[in-house]
Short mmCIF file of C-alpha atoms in Angstrom, two decimals:
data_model
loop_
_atom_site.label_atom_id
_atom_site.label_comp_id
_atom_site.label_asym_id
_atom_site.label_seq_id
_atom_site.Cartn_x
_atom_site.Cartn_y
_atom_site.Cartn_z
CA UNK S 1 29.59 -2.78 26.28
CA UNK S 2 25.92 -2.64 25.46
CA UNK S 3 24.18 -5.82 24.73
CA UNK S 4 20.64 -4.53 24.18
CA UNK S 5 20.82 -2.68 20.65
CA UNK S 6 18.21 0.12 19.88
CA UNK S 7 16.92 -2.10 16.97
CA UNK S 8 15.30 -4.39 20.02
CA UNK S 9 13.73 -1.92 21.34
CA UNK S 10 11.88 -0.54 18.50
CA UNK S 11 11.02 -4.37 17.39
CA UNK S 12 8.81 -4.77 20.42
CA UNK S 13 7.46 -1.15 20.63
CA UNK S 14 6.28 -1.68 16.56
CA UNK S 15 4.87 -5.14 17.97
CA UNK S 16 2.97 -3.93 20.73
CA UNK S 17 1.48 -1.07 18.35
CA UNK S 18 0.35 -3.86 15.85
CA UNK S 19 -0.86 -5.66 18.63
CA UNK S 20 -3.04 -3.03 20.31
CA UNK S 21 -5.40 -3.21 17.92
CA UNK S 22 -8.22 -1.63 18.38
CA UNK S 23 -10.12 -0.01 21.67
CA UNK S 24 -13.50 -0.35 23.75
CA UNK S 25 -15.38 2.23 25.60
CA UNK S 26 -17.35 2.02 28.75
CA UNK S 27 -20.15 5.16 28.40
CA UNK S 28 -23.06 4.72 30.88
CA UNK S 29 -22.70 1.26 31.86
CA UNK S 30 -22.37 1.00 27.85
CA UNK S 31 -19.67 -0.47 25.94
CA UNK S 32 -18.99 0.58 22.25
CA UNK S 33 -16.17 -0.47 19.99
CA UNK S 34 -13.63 2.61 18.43
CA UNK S 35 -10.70 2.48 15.91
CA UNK S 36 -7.42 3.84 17.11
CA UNK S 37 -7.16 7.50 16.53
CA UNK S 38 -3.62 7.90 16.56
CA UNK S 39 -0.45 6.00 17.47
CA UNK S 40 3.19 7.80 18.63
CA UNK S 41 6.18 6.71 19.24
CA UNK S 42 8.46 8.56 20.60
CA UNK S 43 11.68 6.86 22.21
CA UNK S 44 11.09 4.31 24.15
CA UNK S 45 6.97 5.04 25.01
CA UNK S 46 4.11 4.30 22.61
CA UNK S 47 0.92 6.30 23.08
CA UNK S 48 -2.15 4.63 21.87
CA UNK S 49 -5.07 7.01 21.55
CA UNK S 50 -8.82 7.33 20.96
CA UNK S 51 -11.28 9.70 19.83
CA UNK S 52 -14.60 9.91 21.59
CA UNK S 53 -16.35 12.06 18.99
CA UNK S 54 -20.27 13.57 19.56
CA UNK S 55 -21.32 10.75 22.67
CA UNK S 56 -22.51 11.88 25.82
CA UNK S 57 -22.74 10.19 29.23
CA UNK S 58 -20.05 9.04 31.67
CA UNK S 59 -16.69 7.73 30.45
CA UNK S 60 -16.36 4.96 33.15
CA UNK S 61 -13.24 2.64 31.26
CA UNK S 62 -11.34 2.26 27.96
CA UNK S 63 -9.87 -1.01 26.65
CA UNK S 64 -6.98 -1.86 24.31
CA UNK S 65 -8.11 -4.80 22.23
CA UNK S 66 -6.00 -7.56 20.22
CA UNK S 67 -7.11 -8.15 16.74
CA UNK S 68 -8.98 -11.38 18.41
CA UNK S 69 -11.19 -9.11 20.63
CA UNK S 70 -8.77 -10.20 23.92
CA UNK S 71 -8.20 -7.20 26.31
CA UNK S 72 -4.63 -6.26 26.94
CA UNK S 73 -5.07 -2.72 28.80
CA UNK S 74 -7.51 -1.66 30.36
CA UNK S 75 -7.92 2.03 32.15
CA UNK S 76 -10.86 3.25 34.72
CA UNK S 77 -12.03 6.90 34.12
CA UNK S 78 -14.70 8.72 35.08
CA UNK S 79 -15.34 11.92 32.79
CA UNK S 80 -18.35 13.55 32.29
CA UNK S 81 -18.51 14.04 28.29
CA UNK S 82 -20.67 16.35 26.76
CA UNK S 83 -21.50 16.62 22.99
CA UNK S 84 -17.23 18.21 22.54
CA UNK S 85 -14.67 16.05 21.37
CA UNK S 86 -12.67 13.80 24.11
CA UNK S 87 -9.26 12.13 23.94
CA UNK S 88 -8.59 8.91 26.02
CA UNK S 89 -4.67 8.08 26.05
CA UNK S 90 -2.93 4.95 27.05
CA UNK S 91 0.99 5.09 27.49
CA UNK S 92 3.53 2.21 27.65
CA UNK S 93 7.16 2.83 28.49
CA UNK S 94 9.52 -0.13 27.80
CA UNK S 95 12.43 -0.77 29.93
CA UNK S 96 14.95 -3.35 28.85
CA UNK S 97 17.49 -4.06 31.38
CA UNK S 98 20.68 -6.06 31.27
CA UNK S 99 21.32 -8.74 33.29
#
């Protein structure tokens, strides 16, 4: 018999996509605030992205912000952007296990 319905698991995923509010960029020692470009979810992962636009420099980190400003993810990179379009993803699987 399962004890964890579906209905659980797409609670939390919906909460953590409300809560990852917003995101933070590290460019040349340089950090600059972004909206969310997209959110999917698709099962039991959520994909939070953002869209680095026309900046140039080194992409050294990206944040996932609260709607307070507190930092909940945070991911190192180090990508060389020139003036093109960049996409910086950050994926969250949930596991739920019975015990």
């Amino acid at each position: 018999m399962t004890i964890i319905q579906p209905v659980l698991t797409d609670t939390i995923l919906n909460l953590m996509d409300d809560i990852l509010a917003r995101g933070k960029v590290k460019i040349d020692g340089v950090y600059k605030d972004y909206e969310i470009f997209k959110s999917v979810q698709d099962g039991n992962t959520l994909r939070k992205y953002i869209y680095l636009q026309s900046e140039e420099g080194l992409v050294q980190e990206a944040q996932l912000l609260s709607t307070g400003g507190d930092i909940l993810a945070t991911k190192p990179f180090s990508i060389s952007k020139q003036d093109d379009g960049l996409i910086l993803a950050f994926e969250f699987s949930l596991t739920i296990q019975e015990g």
